[in-house]
Structures are given as C-alpha cells and as structure tokens.
Amino acid sequence: MGLRIYNTLNRKKEPFEPLEPDHVRVYVCGPTVYDLAHIGNARPVIVFDVLFRLLKRLFPRVTYVRNITDIDDKIIDAAKAEGIPIRELTERTDRAFQEDMGALDALPPDAEPRATEHVPQMVKMIEKLIELDHAYVAEGHVLFHVPSMPDYGKLSRHDRRELIAGARVEVAPYKRDPADFILWKPSSDDQPGWDSPWGRGRPGWHIECSAMSKDHLGETFDIHGGGLDLIFPHHENEIAQSTCAHGGAPFVRYWMHNGYLTVNGEKMSKSLGNFFTVRDLLRDWPGEAIRFYMLLTYYRQPLDWTLEGLTQAKHSLDRLYVALRHGGETAPEEADEPPREVMEALCDDLNTPLAVVHLHEFATELNKAETDDERRRLKGALLGGGRLLGVLAEEPENWLKWRPPEGDQGFDEEEIEVLVRARSNARANRDFAEADRIRDKLKVKGIVLEDLPDGTTDWRRGG
C-alpha cells in the first residue's frame, strides 16, 4: 500500500519514496520551552504522531526527531520575570511538555535533541557558511546573506518584498541586504552565551534546527514537518542554511505542514480570554478526547477549537467505546492489524477524518453483530484502526466511567451503583415515576443509563 503526502515544496500530493527503502528519517520542529504547551502546540504533535505510527507500519525502520528549543529570547525574558535560572525554567517546562503530550497519547520520538547541547555543531555550520561566502560577520553578529542563494524563497513562494515584510525583519545598519538574517548574535553578561570565533554570543533560531537535523539525520533526509506558520521565515531559512552549507545537497525531500488553529473563530490570545493550555483542558477532559477532536479535521485544514466541538468529539469517542464494551471482553488477535480501510485513508495524506468514519462503520456493524466470529472480527478492526490513530487504548469500562481528577466530580461509582440498583427495583415494582426520577437525577450529573436487552442496566459518564 503506497503512501501519498502533500509536499508543500511542490504544492501537490506526491507518492512518498524514502531515500533508503528500509529507513525513513523525519524531523519535526518541537517546543520552545518557556511556558506550558497550548492546544496550538499540541496539534503538530498529534498530526506527526499519527504519521510516525503509520510509517512504522509501512517501513522496517523509522527515525523520528523532534527538537527542544532551549535557547531563545522568550526563555531569557520568562526566566528573568520569574527570577530563576534559565536551566531551571527550561527543564521544568520540558517536563511539563512531556507529561502533557503523553496524556494525549503521543509516542515519544526516537530523539529529542536540545539546542544547548548542539552549539558546537551550529558554530561549525556557521563557519562553513562564512567560508563559502554565504554569510558574513558584522558588529559581533553573523548574518546569512540571502542574495547569495538565487532560489531563496522557493518554499514560501513569496517575492523579495513579501519575504522582508513577512519576516518583520530588522533593517539594521550592519546588514548588507534587508532580508539577511541572524546566524549568531552577541550576548550581554546577563544573557546565556558561548565562546565562538566571533566573540561570546548565542545562535539565531533558524541555525538551531539546521544543525540538529544534520547531526541526527544527515545532510539530506525524507520529511520535515511543522505548523503552517513556520514555512516563513523558519523553514525557508533552514533550507538556505543547510543547502548552502552542504555544497548544494538537497536538504529535505518532503515538507509537511499542519493548518492553523483558532478558538471560537478567533486567533488564540490571553487578552481575548480564549487561550487554552493542554494542562488546563486535562483538568476537565481525558487526553484521548482532546486528541480525537484534533483528528476530526484534516491536518492541512484550519481547525476552529470550541468547547462544544470537544464535547461532541467526546460523545463520538464514547460511542466507539460503547461498541467495544458490547463486543465482548476478550481482545482478539486481529487487533494488532489495522483494517485496510483505515490504512488506505491514512495513506492518502493522513486523511484522519475518513479513518474515523471507518471506525464508526465498524462500531455500527459491531453493535448489530449476531455471532461471536463477527464480533471478534469487528472488534479487532475497531481496535486495530484505533491503535493506528492513537485512540481506543483504554479499557471500555474505565473510559466510560472516567471523571475529571479535579473540580466537581459528581457521584462516585459506589453511589451510582446504589442508584442504579434502586432504579432497577423501582422498575421491577412498576414504580416508573421513581425510576424516571432516579434516571433524571443521574443525568444531571452526566450519567447515562443504558437498559440492556436482558433487563440489566449499565451506565457511563458523559451525557
């Protein structure tokens, strides 16, 4: 089964052919660790986690690298505002990021290089760019000279005026060209810095990813991913640095970018009161529901985040778990093999919405299945497809009876079971008014009752 992905570089969907038939190499821009991850940060993590899972099914070996940016002016400012060392801030924020992404069921990448651990490689790459006349030293800075690369801008496809305006470049007097960008800049005594041939300083943002990707994946690798907002200037500048430093060798063969995320139709902003961190949401929602909501929109399309949408996504996921609960207790062997329909959807440029449609089709069939063989087959298809998407990993009973770890948790399980038994007794005594009163009492607390054909009653949270 062949994989096709939309290559931003060529603006079209293309068959994916790795450099090495048995080894795929992927790099995705990771977090700048100065604050908790918000839902916009989570989207590329989830998108490229699905890609990682898919590639592992298709190829014998996959190397997935996602960096940690721990050199940045935002980090310097945040540490100064808190009055703590930079290292303390970055390590704390990195731990929180790992915990939050783990709660979204994202697999850890094969490597997570930190920028602070690759400064020598950055210095070496900058020296090479100077040697090849693609960079120059000016007033303690080192800058990449954009006119030295004739096809600069091929990823974003802007003309030079658009490029300069889009980057909001500083037209400093020491620049040879307004579009030139920083590779190295001086550090003051109260800023982090490293010794270099150009004095004590620190690297620019773009050179970090060029050096780290080269160190872990080589001069040329298969897929580079990130958010749409990174196309320019970050990814454009990565191409310039890496291609020019490596004598014109191609940098990346396929570029993949996920779409923007808005909240209630507006750009997410603390000032607008529509800013959600992953940690905020995890207080009230299971991480799998957050992940599932992201998968309901095609990754290249904009995603408008609303709490109503998250609620609907949770109910949709509940329906799949209800089908699994009714499908029997024994997990079938077929659960290790994703169904053809889900594989085909994901191989068509990660069409997760279509993959989810197929999961619901399996759930519908499972609810109607009349034989054990049918139930085993359909439950296996549902679990196998879910595993490829990173969902349906919980035991159905645990999922359907989950409640928030904080805040108003409603009735506990023992209280619910007592009320369910009381309602069953009321029904048996034909006291339907009391039975309805108990049902309504439970419903107010988000408890949904399911009366089964054999006369028993089951329940789940999330009504």
Tab-separated table of C-alpha atoms in Angstrom:
chain	number	residue	atom	x	y	z
A	1	MET	CA	0.000	0.000	0.000
A	2	GLY	CA	1.629	3.237	-1.160
A	3	LEU	CA	1.756	6.417	0.890
A	4	ARG	CA	0.934	9.758	-0.737
A	5	ILE	CA	1.601	13.050	1.043
A	6	TYR	CA	1.067	16.685	0.151
A	7	ASN	CA	4.511	18.193	-0.353
A	8	THR	CA	4.446	21.911	0.489
A	9	LEU	CA	7.574	22.406	-1.609
A	10	ASN	CA	5.814	21.377	-4.827
A	11	ARG	CA	2.238	22.259	-3.759
A	12	LYS	CA	0.868	18.863	-4.714
A	13	LYS	CA	0.213	15.388	-3.400
A	14	GLU	CA	3.059	13.018	-4.277
A	15	PRO	CA	3.911	9.336	-3.827
A	16	PHE	CA	6.291	9.019	-0.893
A	17	GLU	CA	9.605	7.370	-1.741
A	18	PRO	CA	12.246	7.498	1.018
A	19	LEU	CA	15.924	7.948	0.272
A	20	GLU	CA	16.544	4.469	1.671
A	21	PRO	CA	13.857	1.840	1.028
A	22	ASP	CA	14.092	0.430	4.543
A	23	HIS	CA	14.705	3.582	6.593
A	24	VAL	CA	12.580	6.741	6.840
A	25	ARG	CA	14.008	9.842	8.544
A	26	VAL	CA	11.668	12.528	9.905
A	27	TYR	CA	12.297	15.855	11.665
A	28	VAL	CA	9.576	17.969	13.292
A	29	CYS	CA	10.040	21.338	14.962
A	30	GLY	CA	9.399	20.951	18.669
A	31	PRO	CA	8.554	23.319	21.517
A	32	THR	CA	10.310	26.441	22.727
A	33	VAL	CA	10.304	25.619	26.427
A	34	TYR	CA	9.400	28.854	28.187
A	35	ASP	CA	5.743	28.162	29.091
A	36	LEU	CA	3.139	25.402	29.179
A	37	ALA	CA	2.092	23.937	25.825
A	38	HIS	CA	-1.188	25.285	24.447
A	39	ILE	CA	-3.569	23.497	22.102
A	40	GLY	CA	-1.917	25.117	19.080
A	41	ASN	CA	1.369	23.482	20.133
A	42	ALA	CA	-0.422	20.163	20.546
A	43	ARG	CA	-1.781	19.986	17.010
A	44	PRO	CA	1.523	19.256	15.204
A	45	VAL	CA	2.478	16.793	17.944
A	46	ILE	CA	-0.715	14.801	17.299
A	47	VAL	CA	-0.550	15.126	13.497
A	48	PHE	CA	3.009	13.887	13.233
A	49	ASP	CA	2.447	11.224	15.864
A	50	VAL	CA	-0.135	9.694	13.517
A	51	LEU	CA	2.398	9.948	10.684
A	52	PHE	CA	5.017	8.266	12.887
A	53	ARG	CA	2.627	5.404	13.708
A	54	LEU	CA	1.741	4.978	10.033
A	55	LEU	CA	5.349	4.997	8.843
A	56	LYS	CA	6.225	2.339	11.424
A	57	ARG	CA	3.577	0.101	9.848
A	58	LEU	CA	4.868	0.709	6.331
A	59	PHE	CA	8.657	0.632	6.732
A	60	PRO	CA	11.143	-1.532	8.654
A	61	ARG	CA	12.857	1.422	10.345
A	62	VAL	CA	11.782	4.979	11.147
A	63	THR	CA	13.881	7.634	12.888
A	64	TYR	CA	11.705	10.417	14.249
A	65	VAL	CA	13.460	13.500	15.670
A	66	ARG	CA	11.671	16.367	17.409
A	67	ASN	CA	13.874	19.086	18.875
A	68	ILE	CA	13.666	21.105	22.072
A	69	THR	CA	14.423	24.816	21.627
A	70	ASP	CA	16.010	25.918	24.895
A	71	ILE	CA	17.899	28.952	23.546
A	72	ASP	CA	15.523	31.806	22.833
A	73	ASP	CA	14.876	35.407	23.875
A	74	LYS	CA	11.415	34.437	25.167
A	75	ILE	CA	13.102	31.971	27.501
A	76	ILE	CA	15.537	34.629	28.715
A	77	ASP	CA	12.665	37.048	29.398
A	78	ALA	CA	10.489	34.431	31.149
A	79	ALA	CA	13.315	33.296	33.434
A	80	LYS	CA	14.139	36.899	34.307
A	81	ALA	CA	10.467	37.610	35.100
A	82	GLU	CA	10.355	34.638	37.486
A	83	GLY	CA	13.777	35.365	38.928
A	84	ILE	CA	15.032	31.821	38.317
A	85	PRO	CA	17.934	30.331	36.318
A	86	ILE	CA	17.213	29.636	32.664
A	87	ARG	CA	18.078	25.966	33.037
A	88	GLU	CA	15.536	25.581	35.851
A	89	LEU	CA	12.822	27.118	33.674
A	90	THR	CA	13.597	25.046	30.570
A	91	GLU	CA	13.844	21.743	32.427
A	92	ARG	CA	10.593	22.377	34.289
A	93	THR	CA	8.796	23.382	31.095
A	94	ASP	CA	10.233	20.430	29.181
A	95	ARG	CA	8.986	18.006	31.859
A	96	ALA	CA	5.524	19.553	31.679
A	97	PHE	CA	5.548	19.268	27.879
A	98	GLN	CA	6.455	15.573	28.012
A	99	GLU	CA	3.735	14.892	30.599
A	100	ASP	CA	1.075	16.768	28.648
A	101	MET	CA	1.924	15.181	25.298
A	102	GLY	CA	2.000	11.769	26.967
A	103	ALA	CA	-1.514	12.458	28.261
A	104	LEU	CA	-2.517	12.998	24.605
A	105	ASP	CA	-1.191	9.507	23.840
A	106	ALA	CA	1.667	10.818	21.688
A	107	LEU	CA	4.536	8.353	21.323
A	108	PRO	CA	7.965	9.680	22.324
A	109	PRO	CA	10.175	10.446	19.308
A	110	ASP	CA	13.382	8.490	18.784
A	111	ALA	CA	15.454	11.546	19.670
A	112	GLU	CA	14.736	14.934	21.264
A	113	PRO	CA	17.904	16.986	20.845
A	114	ARG	CA	18.223	20.171	22.898
A	115	ALA	CA	19.648	23.254	21.227
A	116	THR	CA	22.027	23.930	24.154
A	117	GLU	CA	23.669	20.567	23.525
A	118	HIS	CA	24.415	21.314	19.856
A	119	VAL	CA	26.037	24.741	19.900
A	120	PRO	CA	29.428	23.401	18.640
A	121	GLN	CA	27.656	21.931	15.605
A	122	MET	CA	25.969	25.289	14.986
A	123	VAL	CA	29.295	27.141	15.194
A	124	LYS	CA	30.826	24.685	12.734
A	125	MET	CA	27.965	25.168	10.250
A	126	ILE	CA	28.206	28.951	10.532
A	127	GLU	CA	31.963	28.792	9.899
A	128	LYS	CA	31.274	26.778	6.748
A	129	LEU	CA	28.732	29.330	5.518
A	130	ILE	CA	31.251	32.151	6.030
A	131	GLU	CA	33.921	30.163	4.214
A	132	LEU	CA	31.588	29.667	1.225
A	133	ASP	CA	30.611	33.385	1.135
A	134	HIS	CA	27.022	32.720	2.162
A	135	ALA	CA	27.466	34.533	5.489
A	136	TYR	CA	29.435	37.459	6.872
A	137	VAL	CA	30.463	38.979	10.202
A	138	ALA	CA	29.237	42.458	11.145
A	139	GLU	CA	29.496	44.183	14.537
A	140	GLY	CA	29.665	40.934	16.501
A	141	HIS	CA	26.836	39.376	14.507
A	142	VAL	CA	26.993	36.728	11.806
A	143	LEU	CA	24.330	37.003	9.112
A	144	PHE	CA	23.254	34.809	6.237
A	145	HIS	CA	23.444	36.791	3.004
A	146	VAL	CA	20.158	35.998	1.243
A	147	PRO	CA	21.203	37.208	-2.268
A	148	SER	CA	23.948	34.551	-2.233
A	149	MET	CA	21.226	31.918	-2.760
A	150	PRO	CA	19.459	32.565	-6.095
A	151	ASP	CA	16.409	30.377	-5.375
A	152	TYR	CA	15.814	31.613	-1.834
A	153	GLY	CA	12.051	31.686	-1.221
A	154	LYS	CA	11.183	28.523	-3.146
A	155	LEU	CA	9.249	27.028	-0.222
A	156	SER	CA	7.090	30.052	0.640
A	157	ARG	CA	6.936	31.328	-2.965
A	158	HIS	CA	6.945	34.984	-1.923
A	159	ASP	CA	8.770	37.671	-3.839
A	160	ARG	CA	11.554	39.548	-2.031
A	161	ARG	CA	9.353	42.408	-0.813
A	162	GLU	CA	6.837	39.947	0.629
A	163	LEU	CA	9.636	37.965	2.242
A	164	ILE	CA	11.045	41.008	4.016
A	165	ALA	CA	7.615	42.232	5.140
A	166	GLY	CA	6.537	38.756	6.246
A	167	ALA	CA	9.596	38.283	8.400
A	168	ARG	CA	9.231	41.707	10.028
A	169	VAL	CA	12.987	41.934	9.583
A	170	GLU	CA	15.064	44.455	11.422
A	171	VAL	CA	16.767	46.646	8.838
A	172	ALA	CA	19.920	47.080	10.900
A	173	PRO	CA	22.743	49.269	9.583
A	174	TYR	CA	25.180	46.354	9.616
A	175	LYS	CA	23.081	44.311	7.160
A	176	ARG	CA	24.225	44.080	3.548
A	177	ASP	CA	20.668	43.299	2.466
A	178	PRO	CA	17.387	43.893	4.345
A	179	ALA	CA	16.448	40.196	4.021
A	180	ASP	CA	19.680	38.923	5.616
A	181	PHE	CA	19.006	37.022	8.835
A	182	ILE	CA	20.897	36.299	12.040
A	183	LEU	CA	23.015	33.183	12.466
A	184	TRP	CA	24.862	34.366	15.584
A	185	LYS	CA	24.442	37.360	17.864
A	186	PRO	CA	26.397	38.732	20.831
A	187	SER	CA	25.263	38.090	24.400
A	188	SER	CA	25.483	40.535	27.269
A	189	ASP	CA	26.847	39.456	30.644
A	190	ASP	CA	23.365	38.631	31.970
A	191	GLN	CA	22.402	36.568	28.917
A	192	PRO	CA	23.407	32.974	28.118
A	193	GLY	CA	26.371	32.790	25.793
A	194	TRP	CA	29.006	30.521	24.292
A	195	ASP	CA	32.513	31.260	23.093
A	196	SER	CA	32.885	31.457	19.325
A	197	PRO	CA	35.281	32.874	16.702
A	198	TRP	CA	33.044	35.983	16.679
A	199	GLY	CA	33.025	36.516	20.433
A	200	ARG	CA	30.737	35.358	23.219
A	201	GLY	CA	27.198	35.008	21.937
A	202	ARG	CA	24.332	32.682	21.089
A	203	PRO	CA	22.869	31.211	17.905
A	204	GLY	CA	19.881	32.509	15.981
A	205	TRP	CA	16.734	30.403	15.984
A	206	HIS	CA	16.960	29.039	12.438
A	207	ILE	CA	20.505	27.640	12.620
A	208	GLU	CA	19.496	25.504	15.601
A	209	CYS	CA	17.235	23.192	13.582
A	210	SER	CA	19.665	23.014	10.645
A	211	ALA	CA	22.449	21.825	12.940
A	212	MET	CA	20.340	19.414	14.958
A	213	SER	CA	18.666	17.781	11.954
A	214	LYS	CA	22.046	17.318	10.263
A	215	ASP	CA	23.540	15.822	13.422
A	216	HIS	CA	20.755	13.245	13.843
A	217	LEU	CA	19.510	12.595	10.299
A	218	GLY	CA	22.270	13.642	7.898
A	219	GLU	CA	22.588	16.360	5.268
A	220	THR	CA	19.530	15.136	3.354
A	221	PHE	CA	16.519	13.422	4.906
A	222	ASP	CA	12.978	12.483	3.972
A	223	ILE	CA	10.312	14.503	5.783
A	224	HIS	CA	10.340	17.798	7.672
A	225	GLY	CA	7.155	18.766	9.485
A	226	GLY	CA	5.739	21.657	11.464
A	227	GLY	CA	2.969	24.209	11.576
A	228	LEU	CA	1.955	26.335	8.609
A	229	ASP	CA	3.251	29.407	10.438
A	230	LEU	CA	6.806	28.036	10.224
A	231	ILE	CA	7.026	27.996	6.423
A	232	PHE	CA	8.409	31.521	6.500
A	233	PRO	CA	10.811	32.530	7.794
A	234	HIS	CA	11.896	29.477	9.799
A	235	HIS	CA	11.735	26.659	7.266
A	236	GLU	CA	12.759	28.900	4.387
A	237	ASN	CA	15.874	29.864	6.340
A	238	GLU	CA	16.602	26.272	7.298
A	239	ILE	CA	16.658	25.377	3.603
A	240	ALA	CA	19.023	28.256	2.841
A	241	GLN	CA	21.478	27.442	5.634
A	242	SER	CA	21.544	23.686	5.134
A	243	THR	CA	21.641	23.674	1.339
A	244	CYS	CA	24.400	26.283	1.167
A	245	ALA	CA	26.478	24.736	3.972
A	246	HIS	CA	26.357	21.340	2.286
A	247	GLY	CA	27.501	22.379	-1.164
A	248	GLY	CA	24.030	22.431	-2.708
A	249	ALA	CA	22.995	18.972	-1.476
A	250	PRO	CA	19.212	18.753	-1.111
A	251	PHE	CA	18.015	19.385	2.439
A	252	VAL	CA	14.518	17.864	2.719
A	253	ARG	CA	12.574	15.936	0.095
A	254	TYR	CA	9.044	16.302	1.513
A	255	TRP	CA	7.726	19.223	3.560
A	256	MET	CA	4.513	18.715	5.562
A	257	HIS	CA	2.645	21.490	7.374
A	258	ASN	CA	-0.457	21.365	9.547
A	259	GLY	CA	-3.041	24.151	9.342
A	260	TYR	CA	-3.696	26.973	11.776
A	261	LEU	CA	-5.740	26.580	14.936
A	262	THR	CA	-8.220	29.229	16.081
A	263	VAL	CA	-10.517	29.297	19.116
A	264	ASN	CA	-14.171	30.251	18.648
A	265	GLY	CA	-13.293	31.728	15.262
A	266	GLU	CA	-10.507	33.980	16.550
A	267	LYS	CA	-6.763	33.776	16.939
A	268	MET	CA	-5.937	32.349	20.348
A	269	SER	CA	-4.881	35.086	22.764
A	270	LYS	CA	-4.681	35.520	26.523
A	271	SER	CA	-6.095	39.030	26.134
A	272	LEU	CA	-9.211	37.632	24.430
A	273	GLY	CA	-9.717	35.023	27.136
A	274	ASN	CA	-9.654	32.170	24.604
A	275	PHE	CA	-6.219	30.797	25.448
A	276	PHE	CA	-6.174	27.119	26.460
A	277	THR	CA	-3.156	25.178	27.625
A	278	VAL	CA	-3.234	21.396	27.359
A	279	ARG	CA	-2.834	21.241	31.127
A	280	ASP	CA	-5.932	23.435	31.589
A	281	LEU	CA	-8.023	21.086	29.477
A	282	LEU	CA	-6.713	17.930	31.138
A	283	ARG	CA	-8.326	19.071	34.389
A	284	ASP	CA	-11.759	18.537	32.819
A	285	TRP	CA	-11.228	16.236	29.838
A	286	PRO	CA	-9.424	12.964	29.145
A	287	GLY	CA	-6.409	13.466	26.906
A	288	GLU	CA	-7.751	10.985	24.383
A	289	ALA	CA	-10.815	13.173	23.789
A	290	ILE	CA	-8.568	16.170	23.063
A	291	ARG	CA	-6.556	14.059	20.638
A	292	PHE	CA	-9.679	12.654	18.961
A	293	TYR	CA	-11.061	16.157	18.430
A	294	MET	CA	-7.879	17.100	16.566
A	295	LEU	CA	-8.225	14.036	14.320
A	296	LEU	CA	-11.718	15.011	13.165
A	297	THR	CA	-10.249	17.790	10.991
A	298	TYR	CA	-7.930	17.088	8.043
A	299	TYR	CA	-4.468	18.130	9.191
A	300	ARG	CA	-3.846	20.689	6.418
A	301	GLN	CA	-7.147	22.475	7.048
A	302	PRO	CA	-7.753	25.172	9.683
A	303	LEU	CA	-9.125	23.857	12.964
A	304	ASP	CA	-11.516	26.051	14.942
A	305	TRP	CA	-11.442	24.869	18.537
A	306	THR	CA	-14.636	25.163	20.595
A	307	LEU	CA	-15.718	23.509	23.812
A	308	GLU	CA	-18.912	22.458	22.012
A	309	GLY	CA	-16.798	20.697	19.427
A	310	LEU	CA	-14.731	18.994	22.119
A	311	THR	CA	-17.932	17.815	23.828
A	312	GLN	CA	-19.218	16.338	20.568
A	313	ALA	CA	-15.876	14.647	19.946
A	314	LYS	CA	-16.024	13.078	23.425
A	315	HIS	CA	-19.531	11.747	22.722
A	316	SER	CA	-18.337	10.376	19.369
A	317	LEU	CA	-15.483	8.583	21.084
A	318	ASP	CA	-17.869	7.299	23.763
A	319	ARG	CA	-19.893	5.638	21.024
A	320	LEU	CA	-16.838	3.679	19.879
A	321	TYR	CA	-16.094	2.562	23.429
A	322	VAL	CA	-19.736	1.501	23.952
A	323	ALA	CA	-19.425	-0.722	20.883
A	324	LEU	CA	-16.202	-2.224	22.260
A	325	ARG	CA	-17.893	-2.898	25.603
A	326	HIS	CA	-20.746	-4.718	23.887
A	327	GLY	CA	-18.302	-6.593	21.682
A	328	GLY	CA	-17.103	-8.896	24.436
A	329	GLU	CA	-14.279	-8.998	26.932
A	330	THR	CA	-11.535	-10.840	25.040
A	331	ALA	CA	-9.309	-8.704	22.832
A	332	PRO	CA	-8.892	-10.569	19.510
A	333	GLU	CA	-5.549	-11.215	17.851
A	334	GLU	CA	-6.692	-9.200	14.849
A	335	ALA	CA	-6.384	-6.025	16.944
A	336	ASP	CA	-2.705	-5.859	16.003
A	337	GLU	CA	-3.533	-5.447	12.309
A	338	PRO	CA	-5.097	-2.149	11.160
A	339	PRO	CA	-8.010	-2.687	8.765
A	340	ARG	CA	-7.458	-1.969	5.097
A	341	GLU	CA	-9.991	0.879	5.042
A	342	VAL	CA	-8.196	2.818	7.786
A	343	MET	CA	-4.773	2.197	6.251
A	344	GLU	CA	-5.972	3.452	2.866
A	345	ALA	CA	-7.422	6.618	4.410
A	346	LEU	CA	-4.191	7.438	6.250
A	347	CYS	CA	-2.017	6.570	3.258
A	348	ASP	CA	-3.932	9.251	1.360
A	349	ASP	CA	-2.098	12.164	3.004
A	350	LEU	CA	-3.200	11.361	6.571
A	351	ASN	CA	-6.934	11.582	5.970
A	352	THR	CA	-7.841	11.101	9.636
A	353	PRO	CA	-11.478	12.264	9.267
A	354	LEU	CA	-12.116	9.456	6.774
A	355	ALA	CA	-10.301	6.979	9.029
A	356	VAL	CA	-12.632	7.985	11.891
A	357	VAL	CA	-15.657	7.469	9.622
A	358	HIS	CA	-14.478	3.902	9.064
A	359	LEU	CA	-14.132	3.357	12.822
A	360	HIS	CA	-17.768	4.368	13.262
A	361	GLU	CA	-18.782	2.000	10.458
A	362	PHE	CA	-17.084	-0.861	12.301
A	363	ALA	CA	-18.790	0.205	15.549
A	364	THR	CA	-22.217	0.192	13.857
A	365	GLU	CA	-21.609	-3.309	12.477
A	366	LEU	CA	-20.276	-4.482	15.838
A	367	ASN	CA	-23.430	-3.313	17.610
A	368	LYS	CA	-25.500	-5.369	15.138
A	369	ALA	CA	-23.251	-8.458	15.050
A	370	GLU	CA	-25.007	-11.694	15.971
A	371	THR	CA	-22.177	-14.229	16.101
A	372	ASP	CA	-19.007	-14.437	18.163
A	373	ASP	CA	-16.891	-14.631	14.998
A	374	GLU	CA	-18.427	-11.422	13.652
A	375	ARG	CA	-17.896	-9.656	16.962
A	376	ARG	CA	-14.258	-10.779	17.159
A	377	ARG	CA	-13.551	-9.628	13.603
A	378	LEU	CA	-15.209	-6.237	14.002
A	379	LYS	CA	-13.772	-5.594	17.433
A	380	GLY	CA	-10.341	-6.397	16.010
A	381	ALA	CA	-10.895	-3.926	13.162
A	382	LEU	CA	-12.009	-1.225	15.598
A	383	LEU	CA	-9.075	-1.745	17.953
A	384	GLY	CA	-6.534	-2.069	15.145
A	385	GLY	CA	-7.715	1.113	13.454
A	386	GLY	CA	-7.845	2.938	16.765
A	387	ARG	CA	-4.302	1.920	17.616
A	388	LEU	CA	-3.038	3.434	14.362
A	389	LEU	CA	-4.772	6.708	15.252
A	390	GLY	CA	-3.613	6.558	18.869
A	391	VAL	CA	-7.103	6.101	20.351
A	392	LEU	CA	-9.221	3.337	21.928
A	393	ALA	CA	-6.334	2.260	24.144
A	394	GLU	CA	-8.365	2.315	27.385
A	395	GLU	CA	-10.476	-0.477	28.806
A	396	PRO	CA	-14.058	0.436	27.830
A	397	GLU	CA	-15.299	0.342	31.438
A	398	ASN	CA	-12.514	2.656	32.587
A	399	TRP	CA	-13.177	5.075	29.740
A	400	LEU	CA	-16.945	5.184	30.074
A	401	LYS	CA	-16.741	5.730	33.832
A	402	TRP	CA	-13.940	8.303	33.757
A	403	ARG	CA	-14.399	11.540	35.673
A	404	PRO	CA	-12.244	14.668	35.942
A	405	PRO	CA	-9.439	14.414	38.502
A	406	GLU	CA	-10.306	17.869	39.850
A	407	GLY	CA	-13.387	20.016	40.405
A	408	ASP	CA	-16.958	18.747	40.642
A	409	GLN	CA	-16.624	15.015	40.125
A	410	GLY	CA	-20.287	14.192	40.623
A	411	PHE	CA	-21.273	10.826	42.092
A	412	ASP	CA	-18.592	8.233	42.722
A	413	GLU	CA	-19.043	4.712	41.338
A	414	GLU	CA	-20.437	3.255	44.544
A	415	GLU	CA	-23.108	5.987	44.742
A	416	ILE	CA	-24.010	5.412	41.087
A	417	GLU	CA	-24.323	1.643	41.555
A	418	VAL	CA	-26.637	2.176	44.546
A	419	LEU	CA	-28.868	4.474	42.478
A	420	VAL	CA	-28.843	2.087	39.506
A	421	ARG	CA	-29.962	-0.784	41.765
A	422	ALA	CA	-32.658	1.417	43.295
A	423	ARG	CA	-33.927	2.278	39.837
A	424	SER	CA	-33.937	-1.402	38.823
A	425	ASN	CA	-36.004	-2.228	41.911
A	426	ALA	CA	-38.404	0.621	41.105
A	427	ARG	CA	-38.852	-0.691	37.567
A	428	ALA	CA	-39.393	-4.207	38.846
A	429	ASN	CA	-42.110	-2.837	41.159
A	430	ARG	CA	-43.580	-0.861	38.244
A	431	ASP	CA	-42.887	2.394	40.073
A	432	PHE	CA	-41.942	4.154	36.846
A	433	ALA	CA	-42.176	7.636	38.332
A	434	GLU	CA	-39.436	6.763	40.852
A	435	ALA	CA	-37.385	5.074	38.125
A	436	ASP	CA	-37.603	8.216	35.987
A	437	ARG	CA	-36.723	10.424	38.967
A	438	ILE	CA	-33.525	8.434	39.578
A	439	ARG	CA	-32.649	8.485	35.878
A	440	ASP	CA	-33.060	12.267	35.801
A	441	LYS	CA	-31.019	12.659	38.990
A	442	LEU	CA	-28.166	10.741	37.389
A	443	LYS	CA	-28.496	12.586	34.090
A	444	VAL	CA	-27.984	15.958	35.812
A	445	LYS	CA	-24.596	14.653	36.946
A	446	GLY	CA	-23.723	13.473	33.435
A	447	ILE	CA	-24.522	9.792	33.963
A	448	VAL	CA	-26.142	7.995	31.015
A	449	LEU	CA	-28.081	4.794	31.719
A	450	GLU	CA	-28.289	2.001	29.155
A	451	ASP	CA	-31.061	-0.576	29.594
A	452	LEU	CA	-29.835	-3.835	28.070
A	453	PRO	CA	-31.995	-6.499	26.379
A	454	ASP	CA	-31.562	-8.947	29.266
A	455	GLY	CA	-33.163	-6.471	31.685
A	456	THR	CA	-29.990	-5.250	33.333
A	457	THR	CA	-28.772	-1.673	33.280
A	458	ASP	CA	-25.300	-0.360	32.515
A	459	TRP	CA	-24.068	3.205	32.786
A	460	ARG	CA	-21.426	5.590	31.546
A	461	ARG	CA	-20.327	9.152	32.203
A	462	GLY	CA	-20.588	11.990	29.724
A	463	GLY	CA	-24.258	12.500	28.986
